[in-house]
mmCIF file of C-alpha atoms in Angstrom:
data_model
loop_
_atom_site.group_PDB
_atom_site.id
_atom_site.type_symbol
_atom_site.label_atom_id
_atom_site.label_comp_id
_atom_site.label_asym_id
_atom_site.label_seq_id
_atom_site.Cartn_x
_atom_site.Cartn_y
_atom_site.Cartn_z
ATOM 1 C CA MET P 3 0.000 0.000 0.000
ATOM 2 C CA GLU P 4 0.928 3.670 -0.363
ATOM 3 C CA ALA P 5 3.180 5.091 2.316
ATOM 4 C CA ILE P 6 1.012 8.221 2.441
ATOM 5 C CA PRO P 7 3.406 10.749 0.934
ATOM 6 C CA HIS P 8 0.331 12.755 -0.080
ATOM 7 C CA PRO P 9 -0.838 15.655 2.094
ATOM 8 C CA ILE P 10 -3.282 14.438 4.734
ATOM 9 C CA PRO P 11 -6.732 15.988 4.157
ATOM 10 C CA ARG P 12 -8.103 17.897 7.148
ATOM 11 C CA THR P 13 -11.190 19.774 5.908
ATOM 12 C CA VAL P 14 -14.410 18.510 4.329
ATOM 13 C CA GLU P 15 -13.327 19.856 0.936
ATOM 14 C CA GLU P 16 -9.868 18.267 1.213
ATOM 15 C CA VAL P 17 -11.319 14.911 2.248
ATOM 16 C CA PHE P 18 -13.723 15.070 -0.695
ATOM 17 C CA GLN P 19 -10.872 15.860 -3.107
ATOM 18 C CA ASP P 20 -8.947 12.900 -1.690
ATOM 19 C CA PHE P 21 -12.060 10.741 -2.183
ATOM 20 C CA LYS P 22 -12.468 11.927 -5.787
ATOM 21 C CA GLY P 23 -8.813 11.270 -6.614
ATOM 22 C CA ARG P 24 -8.898 7.723 -5.216
ATOM 23 C CA ARG P 25 -12.248 7.067 -6.889
ATOM 24 C CA ALA P 26 -10.919 8.208 -10.281
ATOM 25 C CA GLY P 27 -7.919 5.863 -9.927
ATOM 26 C CA LEU P 28 -10.140 2.898 -9.041
ATOM 27 C CA ILE P 29 -12.518 3.576 -11.934
ATOM 28 C CA LYS P 30 -9.534 3.732 -14.270
ATOM 29 C CA ALA P 31 -8.316 0.330 -13.032
ATOM 30 C CA LEU P 32 -11.721 -1.268 -13.576
ATOM 31 C CA THR P 33 -12.479 0.334 -16.957
ATOM 32 C CA LEU P 34 -9.709 1.916 -19.059
ATOM 33 C CA ASP P 35 -6.867 -0.149 -17.558
ATOM 34 C CA VAL P 36 -8.921 -3.289 -17.014
ATOM 35 C CA ASP P 37 -6.595 -5.602 -19.005
ATOM 36 C CA LYS P 38 -3.559 -4.462 -17.045
ATOM 37 C CA PHE P 39 -5.493 -4.768 -13.774
ATOM 38 C CA TYR P 40 -6.702 -8.265 -14.678
ATOM 39 C CA GLN P 41 -3.154 -9.450 -15.392
ATOM 40 C CA GLN P 42 -1.795 -8.064 -12.115
ATOM 41 C CA CYS P 43 -4.413 -9.971 -10.093
ATOM 42 C CA ASP P 44 -2.784 -13.375 -10.578
ATOM 43 C CA PRO P 45 -4.527 -15.962 -8.340
ATOM 44 C CA GLU P 46 -1.158 -17.667 -7.844
ATOM 45 C CA LYS P 47 0.158 -14.651 -5.952
ATOM 46 C CA GLU P 48 -0.423 -13.840 -2.297
ATOM 47 C CA ASN P 49 -3.390 -11.834 -0.967
ATOM 48 C CA LEU P 50 -3.622 -8.727 -3.118
ATOM 49 C CA CYS P 51 -5.543 -5.479 -2.685
ATOM 50 C CA LEU P 52 -6.564 -2.772 -5.134
ATOM 51 C CA TYR P 53 -5.615 0.717 -3.926
ATOM 52 C CA GLY P 54 -6.859 4.006 -5.384
ATOM 53 C CA LEU P 55 -4.423 6.863 -4.813
ATOM 54 C CA PRO P 56 -5.263 10.561 -4.318
ATOM 55 C CA ASN P 57 -3.442 11.467 -7.546
ATOM 56 C CA GLU P 58 -6.005 9.514 -9.622
ATOM 57 C CA THR P 59 -3.783 6.466 -10.119
ATOM 58 C CA TRP P 60 -4.148 2.901 -8.829
ATOM 59 C CA GLU P 61 -2.005 -0.002 -7.764
ATOM 60 C CA VAL P 62 -2.415 -3.677 -6.953
ATOM 61 C CA ASN P 63 -0.282 -4.536 -3.954
ATOM 62 C CA LEU P 64 0.068 -6.616 -0.830
ATOM 63 C CA PRO P 65 -1.686 -5.269 2.250
ATOM 64 C CA VAL P 66 0.298 -3.047 4.569
ATOM 65 C CA GLU P 67 2.153 -4.940 7.297
ATOM 66 C CA GLU P 68 1.704 -2.548 10.194
ATOM 67 C CA VAL P 69 -1.150 -3.252 12.571
ATOM 68 C CA PRO P 70 -3.319 -1.293 12.901
ATOM 69 C CA PRO P 71 -2.776 0.252 9.459
ATOM 70 C CA GLU P 72 -2.440 4.006 8.930
ATOM 71 C CA LEU P 73 -5.622 3.956 6.816
ATOM 72 C CA PRO P 74 -8.446 1.408 6.500
ATOM 73 C CA GLU P 75 -7.421 -1.372 4.105
ATOM 74 C CA PRO P 76 -9.269 -2.417 0.915
ATOM 75 C CA ALA P 77 -10.741 -5.908 0.457
ATOM 76 C CA LEU P 78 -8.037 -8.547 0.798
ATOM 77 C CA GLY P 79 -7.388 -11.330 -1.700
ATOM 78 C CA ILE P 80 -9.304 -9.972 -4.700
ATOM 79 C CA ASN P 81 -7.018 -12.033 -6.958
ATOM 80 C CA PHE P 82 -8.185 -15.383 -5.557
ATOM 81 C CA ALA P 83 -11.706 -15.007 -6.969
ATOM 82 C CA ARG P 84 -10.574 -13.872 -10.427
ATOM 83 C CA ASP P 85 -10.637 -17.200 -12.231
ATOM 84 C CA GLY P 86 -13.554 -18.635 -10.294
ATOM 85 C CA MET P 87 -16.187 -16.307 -11.745
ATOM 86 C CA GLN P 88 -17.124 -14.452 -14.919
ATOM 87 C CA GLU P 89 -14.834 -11.469 -15.486
ATOM 88 C CA LYS P 90 -17.778 -9.082 -15.489
ATOM 89 C CA ASP P 91 -19.041 -10.430 -12.140
ATOM 90 C CA TRP P 92 -15.568 -10.342 -10.646
ATOM 91 C CA LEU P 93 -15.060 -6.706 -11.666
ATOM 92 C CA SER P 94 -18.468 -5.818 -10.195
ATOM 93 C CA LEU P 95 -17.487 -7.490 -6.922
ATOM 94 C CA VAL P 96 -14.208 -5.557 -6.779
ATOM 95 C CA ALA P 97 -16.147 -2.356 -7.561
ATOM 96 C CA VAL P 98 -18.541 -2.901 -4.637
ATOM 97 C CA HIS P 99 -15.664 -3.503 -2.229
ATOM 98 C CA SER P 100 -13.877 -0.431 -3.614
ATOM 99 C CA ASP P 101 -16.940 1.729 -2.899
ATOM 100 C CA SER P 102 -16.983 0.464 0.690
ATOM 101 C CA TRP P 103 -13.282 1.161 1.095
ATOM 102 C CA LEU P 104 -13.573 4.728 -0.225
ATOM 103 C CA LEU P 105 -16.303 5.523 2.309
ATOM 104 C CA ALA P 106 -14.237 3.964 5.088
ATOM 105 C CA VAL P 107 -11.214 6.127 4.212
ATOM 106 C CA ALA P 108 -13.262 9.334 3.926
ATOM 107 C CA PHE P 109 -14.989 8.838 7.266
ATOM 108 C CA TYR P 110 -11.732 7.743 8.884
ATOM 109 C CA PHE P 111 -10.357 11.207 8.064
ATOM 110 C CA GLY P 112 -13.598 12.745 9.333
ATOM 111 C CA ALA P 113 -13.265 10.946 12.669
ATOM 112 C CA ARG P 114 -9.560 11.632 12.940
ATOM 113 C CA PHE P 115 -9.964 15.360 12.491
ATOM 114 C CA GLY P 116 -13.115 15.693 14.556
ATOM 115 C CA PHE P 117 -15.764 16.442 11.937
ATOM 116 C CA GLY P 118 -19.063 17.338 13.590
ATOM 117 C CA LYS P 119 -22.518 16.183 12.560
ATOM 118 C CA ASN P 120 -22.996 18.903 9.944
ATOM 119 C CA GLU P 121 -19.548 18.385 8.437
ATOM 120 C CA ARG P 122 -20.127 14.628 8.177
ATOM 121 C CA LYS P 123 -23.521 15.234 6.585
ATOM 122 C CA ARG P 124 -22.021 17.676 4.078
ATOM 123 C CA LEU P 125 -19.220 15.238 3.226
ATOM 124 C CA PHE P 126 -21.683 12.403 2.664
ATOM 125 C CA GLN P 127 -23.897 14.628 0.507
ATOM 126 C CA MET P 128 -20.937 15.574 -1.693
ATOM 127 C CA ILE P 129 -19.937 11.909 -2.006
ATOM 128 C CA ASN P 130 -23.519 10.824 -2.635
ATOM 129 C CA ASP P 131 -23.831 13.213 -5.573
ATOM 130 C CA LEU P 132 -21.298 11.081 -7.480
ATOM 131 C CA PRO P 133 -22.193 7.723 -9.048
ATOM 132 C CA THR P 134 -20.668 4.768 -7.194
ATOM 133 C CA ILE P 135 -17.807 2.833 -8.766
ATOM 134 C CA PHE P 136 -20.175 -0.131 -9.027
ATOM 135 C CA GLU P 137 -22.662 1.981 -11.020
ATOM 136 C CA VAL P 138 -19.919 3.188 -13.366
ATOM 137 C CA VAL P 139 -18.411 -0.282 -13.900
ATOM 138 C CA THR P 140 -21.765 -2.002 -14.492
ATOM 139 C CA GLY P 141 -23.096 0.828 -16.657
ATOM 140 C CA ASN P 142 -25.912 1.592 -14.221
ATOM 141 C CA ALA P 143 -24.795 5.130 -13.440
ATOM 142 C CA LYS P 144 -27.829 7.359 -13.899
ATOM 143 C CA GLN P 145 -27.538 10.939 -14.943
ATOM 144 C CA PRO P 146 -28.861 12.975 -12.055
ATOM 145 C CA LYS P 147 -32.454 13.863 -12.920
ATOM 146 C CA ASP P 148 -32.097 16.991 -10.836
ATOM 147 C CA GLN P 149 -29.554 18.479 -13.227
ATOM 148 C CA SER P 150 -31.393 17.690 -16.457
ATOM 149 C CA ALA P 151 -34.707 18.888 -15.032
ATOM 150 C CA THR P 152 -33.132 22.111 -13.872
ATOM 151 C CA GLN P 153 -31.408 22.709 -17.197
ATOM 152 C CA ASN P 154 -34.676 22.203 -19.144
ATOM 153 C CA SER P 155 -36.462 24.461 -16.713
ATOM 154 C CA SER P 156 -33.791 27.145 -17.178
ATOM 155 C CA LYS P 157 -34.213 27.130 -20.940
ATOM 156 C CA SER P 158 -37.993 27.333 -20.949
ATOM 157 C CA LYS P 159 -38.549 29.736 -18.082
ATOM 158 C CA SER P 160 -37.506 33.308 -17.468
ATOM 159 C CA SER P 161 -34.212 34.063 -15.759
ATOM 160 C CA GLY P 162 -36.107 34.748 -12.548
ATOM 161 C CA LYS P 163 -37.025 31.064 -12.371
ATOM 162 C CA THR P 164 -33.701 29.510 -13.244
ATOM 163 C CA SER P 165 -32.277 27.268 -10.581
ATOM 164 C CA ARG P 166 -29.070 28.192 -8.939
ATOM 165 C CA GLN P 167 -27.575 27.825 -5.508
ATOM 166 C CA SER P 168 -28.926 30.450 -3.176
ATOM 167 C CA GLU P 169 -27.744 30.015 0.307
ATOM 168 C CA PRO P 170 -30.146 31.656 2.627
ATOM 169 C CA GLN P 171 -32.668 30.034 5.113
ATOM 170 C CA THR P 172 -34.608 31.637 7.927
ATOM 171 C CA LYS P 173 -36.451 30.864 10.976
ATOM 172 C CA GLY P 174 -38.967 30.511 8.201
ATOM 173 C CA VAL P 175 -37.205 28.075 5.964
ATOM 174 C CA LYS P 176 -40.215 25.901 5.548
ATOM 175 C CA MET P 177 -39.457 22.467 4.276
ATOM 176 C CA SER P 178 -42.778 20.816 3.538
ATOM 177 C CA PRO P 179 -45.443 22.859 1.837
ATOM 178 C CA PRO P 180 -48.927 23.003 3.327
ATOM 179 C CA PRO P 181 -50.991 23.415 0.137
ATOM 180 C CA LYS P 182 -54.266 23.880 1.971
ATOM 181 C CA GLU P 183 -53.119 26.767 4.145
ATOM 182 C CA ASP P 184 -52.010 28.731 1.120
ATOM 183 C CA ASP P 185 -55.305 28.029 -0.667
ATOM 184 C CA GLU P 186 -57.269 29.632 2.175
ATOM 185 C CA SER P 187 -55.670 33.042 1.606
ATOM 186 C CA GLY P 188 -58.707 34.482 -0.159
ATOM 187 C CA GLU P 189 -58.041 37.151 -2.744
ATOM 188 C CA GLU P 190 -55.027 35.609 -4.385
ATOM 189 C CA GLU P 191 -56.421 32.121 -4.587
ATOM 190 C CA GLU P 192 -54.749 31.296 -7.876
ATOM 191 C CA GLU P 193 -51.392 32.647 -6.856
ATOM 192 C CA ASP P 194 -51.507 30.921 -3.473
ATOM 193 C CA ASP P 195 -52.437 27.650 -5.087
ATOM 194 C CA GLU P 196 -49.427 27.947 -7.343
ATOM 195 C CA GLN P 197 -47.232 28.870 -4.430
ATOM 196 C CA GLY P 198 -48.395 26.186 -2.050
ATOM 197 C CA ALA P 199 -49.363 23.231 -4.199
ATOM 198 C CA THR P 200 -47.018 23.607 -7.168
ATOM 199 C CA CYS P 201 -43.309 24.301 -7.573
ATOM 200 C CA GLY P 202 -42.546 27.933 -8.429
ATOM 201 C CA ALA P 203 -39.789 26.794 -10.807
ATOM 202 C CA CYS P 204 -41.050 23.741 -12.715
ATOM 203 C CA GLY P 205 -44.790 23.943 -12.019
ATOM 204 C CA ASP P 206 -45.088 20.322 -10.867
ATOM 205 C CA ASN P 207 -47.447 19.435 -8.038
ATOM 206 C CA TYR P 208 -46.375 18.877 -4.459
ATOM 207 C CA GLY P 209 -45.316 15.319 -3.629
ATOM 208 C CA THR P 210 -44.972 14.149 -0.040
ATOM 209 C CA ASP P 211 -41.864 12.132 -0.870
ATOM 210 C CA GLU P 212 -39.948 15.167 -2.164
ATOM 211 C CA PHE P 213 -37.973 17.853 -0.355
ATOM 212 C CA TRP P 214 -39.486 21.344 -0.704
ATOM 213 C CA ILE P 215 -38.353 24.760 0.480
ATOM 214 C CA CYS P 216 -40.275 28.041 0.809
ATOM 215 C CA CYS P 217 -38.938 31.484 -0.162
ATOM 216 C CA ASP P 218 -39.104 33.817 2.842
ATOM 217 C CA ILE P 219 -39.683 36.825 0.572
ATOM 218 C CA CYS P 220 -42.423 35.786 -1.873
ATOM 219 C CA GLU P 221 -43.525 32.704 0.093
ATOM 220 C CA ARG P 222 -43.593 30.496 -2.981
ATOM 221 C CA TRP P 223 -42.637 26.821 -2.625
ATOM 222 C CA PHE P 224 -39.935 25.126 -4.694
ATOM 223 C CA HIS P 225 -38.627 21.597 -5.156
ATOM 224 C CA GLY P 226 -35.209 21.528 -3.483
ATOM 225 C CA LYS P 227 -33.816 19.978 -6.681
ATOM 226 C CA CYS P 228 -35.171 22.834 -8.835
ATOM 227 C CA VAL P 229 -33.295 25.471 -6.821
ATOM 228 C CA LYS P 230 -30.329 23.207 -5.999
ATOM 229 C CA ILE P 231 -30.942 23.180 -2.261
ATOM 230 C CA THR P 232 -30.523 19.934 -0.323
ATOM 231 C CA PRO P 233 -31.962 19.245 3.148
ATOM 232 C CA ALA P 234 -28.412 19.361 4.516
ATOM 233 C CA LYS P 235 -27.749 22.759 2.934
ATOM 234 C CA ALA P 236 -31.110 24.096 4.111
ATOM 235 C CA GLU P 237 -30.116 23.510 7.718
ATOM 236 C CA HIS P 238 -27.438 26.201 7.409
ATOM 237 C CA ILE P 239 -29.545 28.785 5.584
ATOM 238 C CA LYS P 240 -30.713 31.711 7.713
ATOM 239 C CA GLN P 241 -33.107 33.266 5.240
ATOM 240 C CA TYR P 242 -33.970 31.634 1.942
ATOM 241 C CA LYS P 243 -34.599 33.816 -1.117
ATOM 242 C CA CYS P 244 -35.597 32.082 -4.338
ATOM 243 C CA PRO P 245 -33.628 32.921 -7.522
ATOM 244 C CA SER P 246 -36.351 35.305 -8.676
ATOM 245 C CA CYS P 247 -36.329 37.338 -5.446
ATOM 246 C CA SER P 248 -32.527 37.335 -5.357
ATOM 247 C CA ASN P 249 -32.434 38.732 -8.905
ATOM 248 C CA LYS P 250 -34.981 41.431 -8.095
ATOM 249 C CA ARG P 251 -32.996 42.536 -5.100
ATOM 250 C CA SER P 252 -29.755 42.756 -7.043
ATOM 251 C CA ARG P 253 -31.387 44.977 -9.659
ATOM 252 C CA VAL P 254 -32.733 47.466 -7.111
#
């Protein structure tokens, strides 16, 4: 295994960059460099591990000898199963174990440097936004619907309704729209219905299984995905202004 000559990550962003570098190396081993990787995993050799390195490279090597190791170790003996199963299944198995190892390393750094609840949540959210190695290797990686939906919405709607990251949330950051309350407003029945029961960006109806957020200025509701706000991010927002209200304010 690597002797850790790389700088040790200490912040959420640094740990995520370390994660991305190792992940890129592992994906390379299991896709672009798969023939080379396959040859290096000779079942006649001793227990071998696949390591992803922060500089986006990979190596097949014996496990580290020190106990306990400096970092969590990848799955041991991946070479032994190589000839006993279909190549595709074997690569998928290595991919699953590689995903587990990456998470173990990232959260090892988080524990070592005392990440709190919010930092751990933010780190996991950043990691979770990427497809897993298993999804990439098996071809099951799905393009995030959030991004395509937001892009289509941006093209068809006015700039005031484009989705972008606004980072504000208030005492009022409301996270689950009460359609009925808004409907009872009276005069502006239509507007309230749109604000409470439909998303102010894409126009879709409220769904109980989706995360929603309310603008503290215009009091319209939005899908979190349409305005690029996650539940984790919403926790840190003091006052949320939707893209439209943010744009109005900047023009004044």
